[in-house]
Amino acid sequence: MSLRLAVLASGRGSNLQVILDAITAGTLDAEVVGAWSDRGDAQALVRARDAGLPAYAIRPRDFTDRAAHDHALFGALDAAAPDLIVCAGYMRLIGADVLASRAGRMINIHPSLLPAFKGLHTHQRALDAGATEHGASVHYVTAELDGGPVIAQARVPVLPGDDAAHLSARVLTHEHPLLLETLRWIAAGRVRLHEDGVHVDGRRADGPLQLAATRRFA
Ligand code: GAR
């Protein structure tokens, strides 16, 4: 049975698009049950609707506080009965109380080699720190911002003359296959979250899966 994905996105939606394209191409055994955004003008919602999928804006300003917004959002998500919630450029903090019951059923893609550069402006911060290597991570979502167990990473060189825009564009081209490959592993039942961390093929992983570099994605 294919993996039911609910996608959360705040903006452009290129990661959502590669998921949709892979499903259409038959290279990802999943279905997207809907897209949700905190912004009515998110391009991600347009992409979902263009694919014939339900797409909703649930805007924080329509609620009295974060908890009320979280409960509305997660109530809607639960009604769609996803197997996995995928944060693909979702730029809002989510409260611990709604996350607690969803451990191992929600992932996020973040543009850095976590635990380095949690939060915003990761590319500029990597440049400012003089990093020679940067990249992206897919991790399980916990109440700690960008702090949940890391499943997989893609490493990207920082090149002489890079600015944040160039580095961001290079990382994005690696984010897309990273997210797809991670979803394939989850869809195949090869990756799960246990109390002691991420398990791959039934054994506790000794570190994040590395896209391409170490060929641990097969
Ligand atoms: C991606 O680079 C993703 O890693 C990042 O937002 C971008 C969304 O792009 N996410 C975060 O920064 C989350 N902290 P997209 O809308 O084109 O998929």
Short mmCIF file of C-alpha atoms and ligand atoms in Angstrom, two decimals:
data_model
loop_
_atom_site.label_atom_id
_atom_site.label_comp_id
_atom_site.label_asym_id
_atom_site.label_seq_id
_atom_site.Cartn_x
_atom_site.Cartn_y
_atom_site.Cartn_z
CA MET A 1 0.00 0.00 0.00
CA SER A 2 1.44 3.33 -0.97
CA LEU A 3 2.53 5.84 1.67
CA ARG A 4 -0.02 8.60 2.31
CA LEU A 5 1.81 11.93 2.54
CA ALA A 6 0.50 15.24 3.86
CA VAL A 7 2.80 18.09 2.82
CA LEU A 8 3.26 21.35 4.73
CA ALA A 9 4.88 24.22 2.82
CA SER A 10 5.08 27.98 3.26
CA GLY A 11 6.44 29.14 -0.08
CA ARG A 12 7.82 28.12 -3.45
CA GLY A 13 7.07 24.42 -3.15
CA SER A 14 9.88 23.00 -5.27
CA ASN A 15 10.28 20.10 -2.85
CA LEU A 16 6.54 19.39 -3.07
CA GLN A 17 6.85 19.48 -6.86
CA VAL A 18 9.56 16.84 -7.00
CA ILE A 19 7.43 14.59 -4.79
CA LEU A 20 4.46 15.05 -7.13
CA ASP A 21 6.63 14.48 -10.20
CA ALA A 22 8.18 11.32 -8.76
CA ILE A 23 4.76 9.89 -7.92
CA THR A 24 3.55 10.66 -11.45
CA ALA A 25 6.68 9.06 -12.90
CA GLY A 26 6.15 5.96 -10.78
CA THR A 27 9.46 6.35 -8.95
CA LEU A 28 7.97 6.98 -5.49
CA ASP A 29 5.38 4.60 -4.07
CA ALA A 30 3.29 7.26 -2.34
CA GLU A 31 0.29 9.51 -2.73
CA VAL A 32 -0.10 13.11 -1.58
CA VAL A 33 -3.37 13.46 0.34
CA GLY A 34 -3.14 17.23 0.41
CA ALA A 35 -0.99 20.31 0.92
CA TRP A 36 -1.33 22.73 3.79
CA SER A 37 0.25 26.13 4.21
CA ASP A 38 0.35 28.94 6.74
CA ARG A 39 0.23 31.39 3.80
CA GLY A 40 -2.59 31.89 1.34
CA ASP A 41 -0.17 33.05 -1.35
CA ALA A 42 2.17 30.05 -1.18
CA GLN A 43 3.17 28.81 -4.63
CA ALA A 44 3.13 25.32 -3.12
CA LEU A 45 -0.68 25.50 -2.90
CA VAL A 46 -0.88 26.37 -6.61
CA ARG A 47 1.35 23.40 -7.44
CA ALA A 48 -0.89 21.06 -5.41
CA ARG A 49 -4.08 22.37 -7.01
CA ASP A 50 -2.51 22.09 -10.47
CA ALA A 51 -1.95 18.44 -9.65
CA GLY A 52 -5.62 18.09 -8.76
CA LEU A 53 -4.99 17.81 -5.04
CA PRO A 54 -6.69 19.49 -2.10
CA ALA A 55 -4.68 22.47 -0.87
CA TYR A 56 -5.47 24.60 2.15
CA ALA A 57 -4.18 27.76 3.78
CA ILE A 58 -4.60 27.72 7.55
CA ARG A 59 -3.31 31.14 8.53
CA PRO A 60 -2.01 31.91 12.02
CA ARG A 61 -3.56 35.36 11.99
CA ASP A 62 -7.02 33.78 11.89
CA PHE A 63 -6.43 32.21 15.32
CA THR A 64 -6.02 33.68 18.76
CA ASP A 65 -2.70 32.01 19.51
CA ARG A 66 -0.24 29.39 18.31
CA ALA A 67 -1.91 26.55 20.16
CA ALA A 68 -5.26 27.29 18.48
CA HIS A 69 -3.56 27.42 15.06
CA ASP A 70 -1.69 24.18 15.72
CA HIS A 71 -4.88 22.42 16.74
CA ALA A 72 -6.75 23.59 13.65
CA LEU A 73 -3.89 22.54 11.39
CA PHE A 74 -3.35 19.16 12.99
CA GLY A 75 -7.08 18.49 13.20
CA ALA A 76 -7.24 18.98 9.43
CA LEU A 77 -4.17 16.81 8.92
CA ASP A 78 -5.58 14.01 11.05
CA ALA A 79 -8.81 14.09 9.05
CA ALA A 80 -6.77 13.35 5.92
CA ALA A 81 -5.24 10.31 7.67
CA PRO A 82 -1.66 10.61 6.38
CA ASP A 83 0.97 8.00 7.20
CA LEU A 84 3.61 10.71 7.19
CA ILE A 85 3.58 14.52 7.43
CA VAL A 86 6.34 16.10 5.35
CA CYS A 87 7.48 19.64 6.18
CA ALA A 88 8.85 20.83 2.85
CA GLY A 89 9.76 24.45 3.45
CA TYR A 90 7.24 24.96 6.27
CA MET A 91 8.57 28.00 8.10
CA ARG A 92 6.59 27.99 11.34
CA LEU A 93 7.35 26.57 14.75
CA ILE A 94 4.95 23.85 15.84
CA GLY A 95 4.04 23.36 19.51
CA ALA A 96 5.26 20.42 21.54
CA ASP A 97 1.77 19.29 22.53
CA VAL A 98 0.64 18.50 18.98
CA LEU A 99 3.98 16.90 18.12
CA ALA A 100 4.07 14.52 21.06
CA SER A 101 1.59 12.07 19.61
CA ARG A 102 3.19 12.12 16.17
CA ALA A 103 6.74 11.00 16.91
CA GLY A 104 8.16 9.18 13.91
CA ARG A 105 5.32 10.27 11.65
CA MET A 106 6.56 13.73 10.71
CA ILE A 107 9.75 14.73 8.89
CA ASN A 108 11.35 18.03 7.89
CA ILE A 109 13.93 18.99 5.30
CA HIS A 110 16.37 21.63 6.50
CA PRO A 111 19.07 23.37 4.45
CA SER A 112 22.15 22.62 6.57
CA LEU A 113 24.19 19.71 7.83
CA LEU A 114 22.44 19.43 11.19
CA PRO A 115 23.24 19.95 13.99
CA ALA A 116 25.05 22.88 12.35
CA PHE A 117 23.00 25.97 11.51
CA LYS A 118 19.58 25.28 12.94
CA GLY A 119 17.00 27.98 12.22
CA LEU A 120 17.03 30.61 9.50
CA HIS A 121 19.56 32.06 7.02
CA THR A 122 21.58 28.85 7.00
CA HIS A 123 23.47 29.55 3.78
CA GLN A 124 24.73 32.98 4.83
CA ARG A 125 25.65 31.64 8.24
CA ALA A 126 27.62 28.77 6.67
CA LEU A 127 29.51 31.30 4.53
CA ASP A 128 30.12 33.61 7.50
CA ALA A 129 31.50 30.67 9.47
CA GLY A 130 33.94 29.84 6.67
CA ALA A 131 32.44 26.39 6.15
CA THR A 132 33.97 24.42 3.27
CA GLU A 133 31.07 22.00 3.24
CA HIS A 134 27.35 22.63 3.59
CA GLY A 135 24.25 20.70 2.64
CA ALA A 136 20.82 19.56 3.71
CA SER A 137 19.30 17.19 6.24
CA VAL A 138 16.05 15.29 6.55
CA HIS A 139 15.09 14.66 10.16
CA TYR A 140 12.19 13.53 12.29
CA VAL A 141 10.36 16.48 13.79
CA THR A 142 10.44 16.92 17.55
CA ALA A 143 9.62 19.90 19.75
CA GLU A 144 13.23 21.09 19.48
CA LEU A 145 13.62 23.36 16.45
CA ASP A 146 15.54 21.46 13.75
CA GLY A 147 16.73 19.19 16.56
CA GLY A 148 15.02 15.85 15.91
CA PRO A 149 16.91 12.69 14.92
CA VAL A 150 18.56 13.08 11.52
CA ILE A 151 17.69 10.41 8.96
CA ALA A 152 19.77 11.45 5.96
CA GLN A 153 22.02 14.18 4.65
CA ALA A 154 23.40 15.44 1.37
CA ARG A 155 26.80 17.14 1.53
CA VAL A 156 27.57 20.00 -0.84
CA PRO A 157 30.89 21.81 -1.29
CA VAL A 158 31.13 25.53 -0.64
CA LEU A 159 32.96 26.98 -3.65
CA PRO A 160 35.20 30.04 -3.88
CA GLY A 161 33.12 33.10 -4.70
CA ASP A 162 29.87 31.59 -3.41
CA ASP A 163 27.27 33.96 -2.09
CA ALA A 164 24.16 32.86 -0.24
CA ALA A 165 22.09 32.75 -3.43
CA HIS A 166 24.56 30.53 -5.31
CA LEU A 167 25.06 28.24 -2.33
CA SER A 168 21.32 28.00 -1.71
CA ALA A 169 20.70 27.06 -5.35
CA ARG A 170 23.41 24.37 -5.24
CA VAL A 171 22.03 22.93 -1.99
CA LEU A 172 18.49 22.90 -3.40
CA THR A 173 19.54 20.66 -6.30
CA HIS A 174 20.71 18.16 -3.68
CA GLU A 175 17.70 18.63 -1.42
CA HIS A 176 15.34 17.29 -4.03
CA PRO A 177 16.96 13.85 -4.48
CA LEU A 178 17.69 13.72 -0.75
CA LEU A 179 14.03 14.14 0.16
CA LEU A 180 12.87 11.69 -2.51
CA GLU A 181 15.40 9.06 -1.54
CA THR A 182 14.50 9.39 2.14
CA LEU A 183 10.81 9.04 1.29
CA ARG A 184 11.57 5.91 -0.75
CA TRP A 185 13.34 4.36 2.22
CA ILE A 186 10.47 5.24 4.53
CA ALA A 187 7.89 4.00 2.01
CA ALA A 188 9.78 0.72 1.79
CA GLY A 189 9.66 0.40 5.59
CA ARG A 190 13.45 0.54 5.84
CA VAL A 191 13.66 3.62 8.09
CA ARG A 192 11.81 3.98 11.40
CA LEU A 193 12.13 6.06 14.53
CA HIS A 194 12.64 4.16 17.78
CA GLU A 195 13.17 5.48 21.29
CA ASP A 196 16.95 5.15 20.92
CA GLY A 197 17.08 6.87 17.52
CA VAL A 198 16.72 6.17 13.82
CA HIS A 199 16.71 2.53 12.77
CA VAL A 200 17.61 1.47 9.24
CA ASP A 201 16.86 -2.04 8.04
CA GLY A 202 16.04 -3.07 11.60
CA ARG A 203 19.26 -1.79 13.20
CA ARG A 204 20.05 1.43 14.99
CA ALA A 205 21.79 3.76 12.50
CA ASP A 206 25.28 4.91 13.52
CA GLY A 207 24.76 8.23 11.75
CA PRO A 208 22.72 9.87 9.02
CA LEU A 209 22.40 8.10 5.69
CA GLN A 210 24.57 9.98 3.22
CA LEU A 211 23.19 10.66 -0.23
CA ALA A 212 25.57 9.44 -2.93
CA ALA A 213 28.80 10.16 -1.03
CA THR A 214 29.04 6.88 0.87
CA ARG A 215 26.52 4.96 -1.25
CA ARG A 216 24.58 4.00 1.83
CA PHE A 217 21.46 4.84 -0.11
CA ALA A 218 20.94 1.88 -2.40
C1 GAR B 1 14.12 24.52 1.22
O1 GAR B 1 15.42 24.95 0.98
C2 GAR B 1 14.00 23.89 2.60
O2 GAR B 1 15.14 23.16 2.95
C3 GAR B 1 13.86 25.10 3.46
O3 GAR B 1 13.00 25.94 2.75
C4 GAR B 1 13.19 25.72 1.35
C5 GAR B 1 11.85 25.45 0.72
O4 GAR B 1 11.97 25.37 -0.68
N1 GAR B 1 13.34 24.78 4.74
C6 GAR B 1 13.69 25.43 5.84
O5 GAR B 1 14.46 26.36 5.86
C7 GAR B 1 13.02 24.91 7.10
N2 GAR B 1 13.73 25.39 8.26
P1 GAR B 1 10.74 24.93 -1.55
O6 GAR B 1 9.53 25.73 -1.05
O7 GAR B 1 11.10 25.31 -2.95
O8 GAR B 1 10.54 23.46 -1.38
#
